[in-house]
């Protein structure tokens, strides 16, 4: 059974490993070893028990809203969001679903739950920077490309290509 619930501090290690593995496999596979390590930032140490690594990961996961998807006691998805950008738009900051659970509607449920939470607070405009791999997913979720593709940084790594997208709900 799939449950969408708020993240708890005790989820940090599972969520860190999920992000490290999914980001590394689906979004960073074309980068060389050192570039990839820079782009993973603290998630490079997702399996480390070192307190400073655990602390850096907990800080990197932190966001106004963090939701997890749990299936049979295992965390298989995470969505971070709720930051407000300079133009007053609520940002969906990141979303990862475990590779063995893709195309089962988990990403959709996480995005819908996130949007519902913010729509209830009066938010009508959502923005995000999509990985190029996730553009078809976000198009399906009602987001539209807002500019051309941009090169951004991912932690210490430069040259990560991303597609700005937004969704404007009717008042
Ligand atoms: C993008 C991602 C979160 C989607 O999660 P998911 O749980 O597999 O997505 P869903 O099953 O909810 O997909 C909903 C719909 O989106 C569309 N979609 C999803 N993935 C797609 C893909 N790779 N290609 C084309 N359409 C896709 C489909 O229409 C799908 O419905 P369907 O399966 O009934 O056809 C997941 O692929 C992922 O974690 N990717 C790697 C990390 C990443 O790029 N994250 C985005 C960061 S901004």
mmCIF file of C-alpha atoms and ligand atoms in Angstrom:
data_model
loop_
_atom_site.group_PDB
_atom_site.id
_atom_site.type_symbol
_atom_site.label_atom_id
_atom_site.label_comp_id
_atom_site.label_asym_id
_atom_site.label_seq_id
_atom_site.Cartn_x
_atom_site.Cartn_y
_atom_site.Cartn_z
ATOM 1 C CA UNK A 1 0.000 0.000 0.000
ATOM 2 C CA UNK A 2 1.244 3.497 -0.815
ATOM 3 C CA UNK A 3 1.051 6.292 1.754
ATOM 4 C CA UNK A 4 1.969 9.938 1.190
ATOM 5 C CA UNK A 5 2.986 11.536 4.482
ATOM 6 C CA UNK A 6 5.133 14.368 5.855
ATOM 7 C CA UNK A 7 8.861 13.675 6.177
ATOM 8 C CA UNK A 8 10.254 13.071 9.669
ATOM 9 C CA UNK A 9 13.836 13.565 10.823
ATOM 10 C CA UNK A 10 14.170 9.798 11.239
ATOM 11 C CA UNK A 11 13.635 9.430 7.463
ATOM 12 C CA UNK A 12 16.819 11.373 6.659
ATOM 13 C CA UNK A 13 19.075 8.438 5.858
ATOM 14 C CA UNK A 14 16.501 6.602 3.689
ATOM 15 C CA UNK A 15 15.637 9.796 1.857
ATOM 16 C CA UNK A 16 19.329 10.633 1.394
ATOM 17 C CA UNK A 17 20.008 7.234 -0.180
ATOM 18 C CA UNK A 18 16.918 7.528 -2.387
ATOM 19 C CA UNK A 19 18.029 10.949 -3.663
ATOM 20 C CA UNK A 20 21.657 9.853 -4.163
ATOM 21 C CA UNK A 21 20.736 6.728 -6.099
ATOM 22 C CA UNK A 22 17.950 8.256 -8.219
ATOM 23 C CA UNK A 23 19.767 11.498 -9.008
ATOM 24 C CA UNK A 24 23.000 9.628 -9.773
ATOM 25 C CA UNK A 25 21.362 7.077 -12.046
ATOM 26 C CA UNK A 26 18.758 9.125 -13.946
ATOM 27 C CA UNK A 27 20.119 12.663 -13.996
ATOM 28 C CA UNK A 28 23.900 12.532 -13.601
ATOM 29 C CA UNK A 29 24.888 9.419 -15.535
ATOM 30 C CA UNK A 30 26.422 11.406 -18.396
ATOM 31 C CA UNK A 31 28.818 13.328 -16.172
ATOM 32 C CA UNK A 32 32.350 12.206 -15.363
ATOM 33 C CA UNK A 33 33.161 10.879 -11.892
ATOM 34 C CA UNK A 34 34.440 14.113 -10.382
ATOM 35 C CA UNK A 35 31.701 16.271 -11.960
ATOM 36 C CA UNK A 36 29.107 13.838 -10.741
ATOM 37 C CA UNK A 37 30.526 13.868 -7.221
ATOM 38 C CA UNK A 38 30.381 17.680 -7.173
ATOM 39 C CA UNK A 39 26.775 17.659 -8.390
ATOM 40 C CA UNK A 40 25.732 15.135 -5.749
ATOM 41 C CA UNK A 41 26.924 17.515 -3.026
ATOM 42 C CA UNK A 42 26.276 16.053 0.443
ATOM 43 C CA UNK A 43 24.325 13.158 -1.087
ATOM 44 C CA UNK A 44 27.654 11.679 -2.188
ATOM 45 C CA UNK A 45 27.910 10.550 1.451
ATOM 46 C CA UNK A 46 24.347 9.241 1.729
ATOM 47 C CA UNK A 47 25.507 5.926 3.175
ATOM 48 C CA UNK A 48 27.996 7.423 5.611
ATOM 49 C CA UNK A 49 27.443 7.179 9.360
ATOM 50 C CA UNK A 50 29.770 10.168 9.956
ATOM 51 C CA UNK A 51 27.767 12.766 11.966
ATOM 52 C CA UNK A 52 28.941 15.713 9.820
ATOM 53 C CA UNK A 53 27.761 13.903 6.670
ATOM 54 C CA UNK A 54 24.416 13.058 8.271
ATOM 55 C CA UNK A 55 23.996 16.672 9.352
ATOM 56 C CA UNK A 56 24.780 18.030 5.859
ATOM 57 C CA UNK A 57 22.244 15.648 4.310
ATOM 58 C CA UNK A 58 19.548 16.607 6.819
ATOM 59 C CA UNK A 59 20.171 20.271 5.962
ATOM 60 C CA UNK A 60 20.047 19.596 2.211
ATOM 61 C CA UNK A 61 16.710 17.800 2.565
ATOM 62 C CA UNK A 62 15.194 20.613 4.622
ATOM 63 C CA UNK A 63 12.452 22.642 2.869
ATOM 64 C CA UNK A 64 9.170 24.279 3.968
ATOM 65 C CA UNK A 65 7.348 21.129 2.875
ATOM 66 C CA UNK A 66 8.890 17.678 2.514
ATOM 67 C CA UNK A 67 6.594 14.790 1.616
ATOM 68 C CA UNK A 68 7.548 11.151 1.323
ATOM 69 C CA UNK A 69 5.856 8.251 -0.421
ATOM 70 C CA UNK A 70 6.073 5.079 1.640
ATOM 71 C CA UNK A 71 5.262 1.652 0.258
ATOM 72 C CA UNK A 72 5.219 -1.357 2.577
ATOM 73 C CA UNK A 73 7.469 0.450 5.057
ATOM 74 C CA UNK A 74 10.008 1.587 2.433
ATOM 75 C CA UNK A 75 10.432 5.199 1.298
ATOM 76 C CA UNK A 76 10.119 5.185 -2.500
ATOM 77 C CA UNK A 77 9.555 8.871 -3.241
ATOM 78 C CA UNK A 78 10.309 12.330 -1.895
ATOM 79 C CA UNK A 79 9.135 15.824 -2.831
ATOM 80 C CA UNK A 80 10.644 19.009 -1.426
ATOM 81 C CA UNK A 81 9.035 22.367 -1.988
ATOM 82 C CA UNK A 82 7.415 25.519 -0.708
ATOM 83 C CA UNK A 83 10.230 28.033 -1.065
ATOM 84 C CA UNK A 84 8.938 31.322 -2.514
ATOM 85 C CA UNK A 85 11.060 32.887 -5.262
ATOM 86 C CA UNK A 86 11.745 36.580 -5.907
ATOM 87 C CA UNK A 87 8.628 36.785 -8.098
ATOM 88 C CA UNK A 88 6.408 35.388 -5.355
ATOM 89 C CA UNK A 89 5.997 31.983 -6.960
ATOM 90 C CA UNK A 90 5.922 28.860 -4.838
ATOM 91 C CA UNK A 91 8.692 26.508 -5.910
ATOM 92 C CA UNK A 92 8.533 22.738 -6.244
ATOM 93 C CA UNK A 93 12.190 22.262 -5.379
ATOM 94 C CA UNK A 94 12.842 18.605 -6.108
ATOM 95 C CA UNK A 95 11.141 15.284 -6.676
ATOM 96 C CA UNK A 96 12.595 11.788 -6.803
ATOM 97 C CA UNK A 97 10.915 8.414 -7.159
ATOM 98 C CA UNK A 98 12.921 5.214 -6.798
ATOM 99 C CA UNK A 99 13.740 3.755 -10.220
ATOM 100 C CA UNK A 100 12.059 0.410 -9.558
ATOM 101 C CA UNK A 101 8.807 2.265 -8.810
ATOM 102 C CA UNK A 102 8.613 4.598 -11.807
ATOM 103 C CA UNK A 103 5.378 4.837 -13.807
ATOM 104 C CA UNK A 104 3.153 3.739 -10.957
ATOM 105 C CA UNK A 105 1.636 7.145 -10.272
ATOM 106 C CA UNK A 106 3.844 7.920 -7.241
ATOM 107 C CA UNK A 107 5.302 11.153 -8.653
ATOM 108 C CA UNK A 108 1.798 12.253 -9.618
ATOM 109 C CA UNK A 109 0.454 11.620 -6.110
ATOM 110 C CA UNK A 110 3.325 13.544 -4.508
ATOM 111 C CA UNK A 111 2.840 16.546 -6.810
ATOM 112 C CA UNK A 112 -0.930 16.538 -6.334
ATOM 113 C CA UNK A 113 -0.595 16.400 -2.546
ATOM 114 C CA UNK A 114 1.949 19.240 -2.588
ATOM 115 C CA UNK A 115 -0.228 21.416 -4.817
ATOM 116 C CA UNK A 116 -3.337 20.738 -2.728
ATOM 117 C CA UNK A 117 -1.508 21.858 0.406
ATOM 118 C CA UNK A 118 -0.507 25.171 -1.176
ATOM 119 C CA UNK A 119 -3.743 25.782 -3.093
ATOM 120 C CA UNK A 120 -5.530 25.546 0.283
ATOM 121 C CA UNK A 121 -3.306 28.467 1.388
ATOM 122 C CA UNK A 122 -4.257 30.518 -1.675
ATOM 123 C CA UNK A 123 -1.292 29.745 -3.928
ATOM 124 C CA UNK A 124 -2.094 29.856 -7.638
ATOM 125 C CA UNK A 125 1.325 29.853 -9.329
ATOM 126 C CA UNK A 126 3.887 27.070 -9.028
ATOM 127 C CA UNK A 127 7.332 27.026 -10.530
ATOM 128 C CA UNK A 128 10.095 24.468 -10.865
ATOM 129 C CA UNK A 129 13.358 23.699 -12.609
ATOM 130 C CA UNK A 130 12.834 20.337 -14.268
ATOM 131 C CA UNK A 131 15.566 17.903 -15.116
ATOM 132 C CA UNK A 132 15.367 17.267 -18.867
ATOM 133 C CA UNK A 133 14.343 13.669 -18.078
ATOM 134 C CA UNK A 134 11.331 14.874 -16.075
ATOM 135 C CA UNK A 135 9.908 17.331 -18.643
ATOM 136 C CA UNK A 136 7.357 14.832 -20.089
ATOM 137 C CA UNK A 137 6.204 14.025 -16.550
ATOM 138 C CA UNK A 138 5.679 17.691 -15.631
ATOM 139 C CA UNK A 139 3.925 18.415 -18.940
ATOM 140 C CA UNK A 140 1.538 15.612 -18.004
ATOM 141 C CA UNK A 141 1.073 17.249 -14.593
ATOM 142 C CA UNK A 142 -0.031 20.508 -16.253
ATOM 143 C CA UNK A 143 3.241 22.461 -16.117
ATOM 144 C CA UNK A 144 4.440 24.428 -19.138
ATOM 145 C CA UNK A 145 7.921 25.504 -20.243
ATOM 146 C CA UNK A 146 8.451 29.105 -19.133
ATOM 147 C CA UNK A 147 11.782 29.791 -20.912
ATOM 148 C CA UNK A 148 14.367 27.815 -22.826
ATOM 149 C CA UNK A 149 16.674 25.298 -21.197
ATOM 150 C CA UNK A 150 19.156 26.777 -18.710
ATOM 151 C CA UNK A 151 22.516 25.661 -17.438
ATOM 152 C CA UNK A 152 22.472 25.770 -13.649
ATOM 153 C CA UNK A 153 24.650 24.542 -10.808
ATOM 154 C CA UNK A 154 23.971 21.540 -8.647
ATOM 155 C CA UNK A 155 25.769 22.019 -5.336
ATOM 156 C CA UNK A 156 29.423 22.562 -6.369
ATOM 157 C CA UNK A 157 28.902 21.236 -9.909
ATOM 158 C CA UNK A 158 28.288 23.520 -12.913
ATOM 159 C CA UNK A 159 26.615 22.823 -16.245
ATOM 160 C CA UNK A 160 23.525 20.916 -15.162
ATOM 161 C CA UNK A 161 20.830 21.471 -17.805
ATOM 162 C CA UNK A 162 17.379 22.278 -16.554
ATOM 163 C CA UNK A 163 14.044 23.364 -17.976
ATOM 164 C CA UNK A 164 12.174 26.143 -16.135
ATOM 165 C CA UNK A 165 8.466 25.333 -15.963
ATOM 166 C CA UNK A 166 5.407 26.786 -14.296
ATOM 167 C CA UNK A 167 1.769 26.098 -13.660
ATOM 168 C CA UNK A 168 -0.792 28.873 -13.253
ATOM 169 C CA UNK A 169 -4.125 27.852 -11.777
ATOM 170 C CA UNK A 170 -7.317 29.758 -12.558
ATOM 171 C CA UNK A 171 -8.530 31.986 -9.703
HETATM 172 C C1 LIG B 1 10.141 12.330 -12.903
HETATM 173 C C2 LIG B 1 9.717 11.276 -11.891
HETATM 174 C C3 LIG B 1 9.658 11.914 -10.493
HETATM 175 C C4 LIG B 1 8.315 10.742 -12.260
HETATM 176 O O1 LIG B 1 7.860 9.886 -11.243
HETATM 177 P P1 LIG B 1 6.879 8.630 -11.545
HETATM 178 O O2 LIG B 1 6.353 8.180 -10.235
HETATM 179 O O3 LIG B 1 7.566 7.630 -12.391
HETATM 180 O O4 LIG B 1 5.725 9.341 -12.408
HETATM 181 P P2 LIG B 1 4.190 8.883 -12.552
HETATM 182 O O5 LIG B 1 4.114 7.400 -12.600
HETATM 183 O O6 LIG B 1 3.393 9.577 -11.501
HETATM 184 O O7 LIG B 1 3.857 9.498 -13.987
HETATM 185 C C5 LIG B 1 2.665 10.191 -14.274
HETATM 186 C C6 LIG B 1 2.578 10.393 -15.769
HETATM 187 O O8 LIG B 1 3.655 11.247 -16.194
HETATM 188 C C7 LIG B 1 4.118 10.799 -17.496
HETATM 189 N N1 LIG B 1 5.500 10.314 -17.373
HETATM 190 C C8 LIG B 1 6.168 9.937 -16.251
HETATM 191 N N2 LIG B 1 7.428 9.572 -16.534
HETATM 192 C C9 LIG B 1 7.553 9.693 -17.885
HETATM 193 C C10 LIG B 1 8.626 9.454 -18.784
HETATM 194 N N3 LIG B 1 9.826 9.027 -18.364
HETATM 195 N N4 LIG B 1 8.411 9.676 -20.109
HETATM 196 C C11 LIG B 1 7.226 10.108 -20.548
HETATM 197 N N5 LIG B 1 6.152 10.364 -19.725
HETATM 198 C C12 LIG B 1 6.332 10.154 -18.426
HETATM 199 C C13 LIG B 1 3.195 9.668 -17.916
HETATM 200 O O9 LIG B 1 2.105 10.241 -18.618
HETATM 201 C C14 LIG B 1 2.731 9.127 -16.575
HETATM 202 O O10 LIG B 1 1.495 8.456 -16.658
HETATM 203 P P3 LIG B 1 1.439 6.925 -17.227
HETATM 204 O O11 LIG B 1 2.537 6.160 -16.554
HETATM 205 O O12 LIG B 1 0.055 6.485 -16.817
HETATM 206 O O13 LIG B 1 1.623 7.031 -18.707
HETATM 207 C C15 LIG B 1 10.696 10.052 -11.885
HETATM 208 O O14 LIG B 1 10.848 9.596 -13.220
HETATM 209 C C16 LIG B 1 12.070 10.352 -11.318
HETATM 210 O O15 LIG B 1 12.279 10.288 -10.111
HETATM 211 N N6 LIG B 1 13.050 10.672 -12.214
HETATM 212 C C17 LIG B 1 14.423 10.888 -11.819
HETATM 213 C C18 LIG B 1 14.575 12.128 -10.971
HETATM 214 C C19 LIG B 1 14.082 13.372 -11.673
HETATM 215 O O16 LIG B 1 14.398 13.654 -12.825
HETATM 216 N N7 LIG B 1 13.288 14.159 -10.916
HETATM 217 C C20 LIG B 1 12.771 15.424 -11.335
HETATM 218 C C21 LIG B 1 13.516 16.478 -10.595
HETATM 219 S S1 LIG B 1 12.885 18.095 -11.008
#
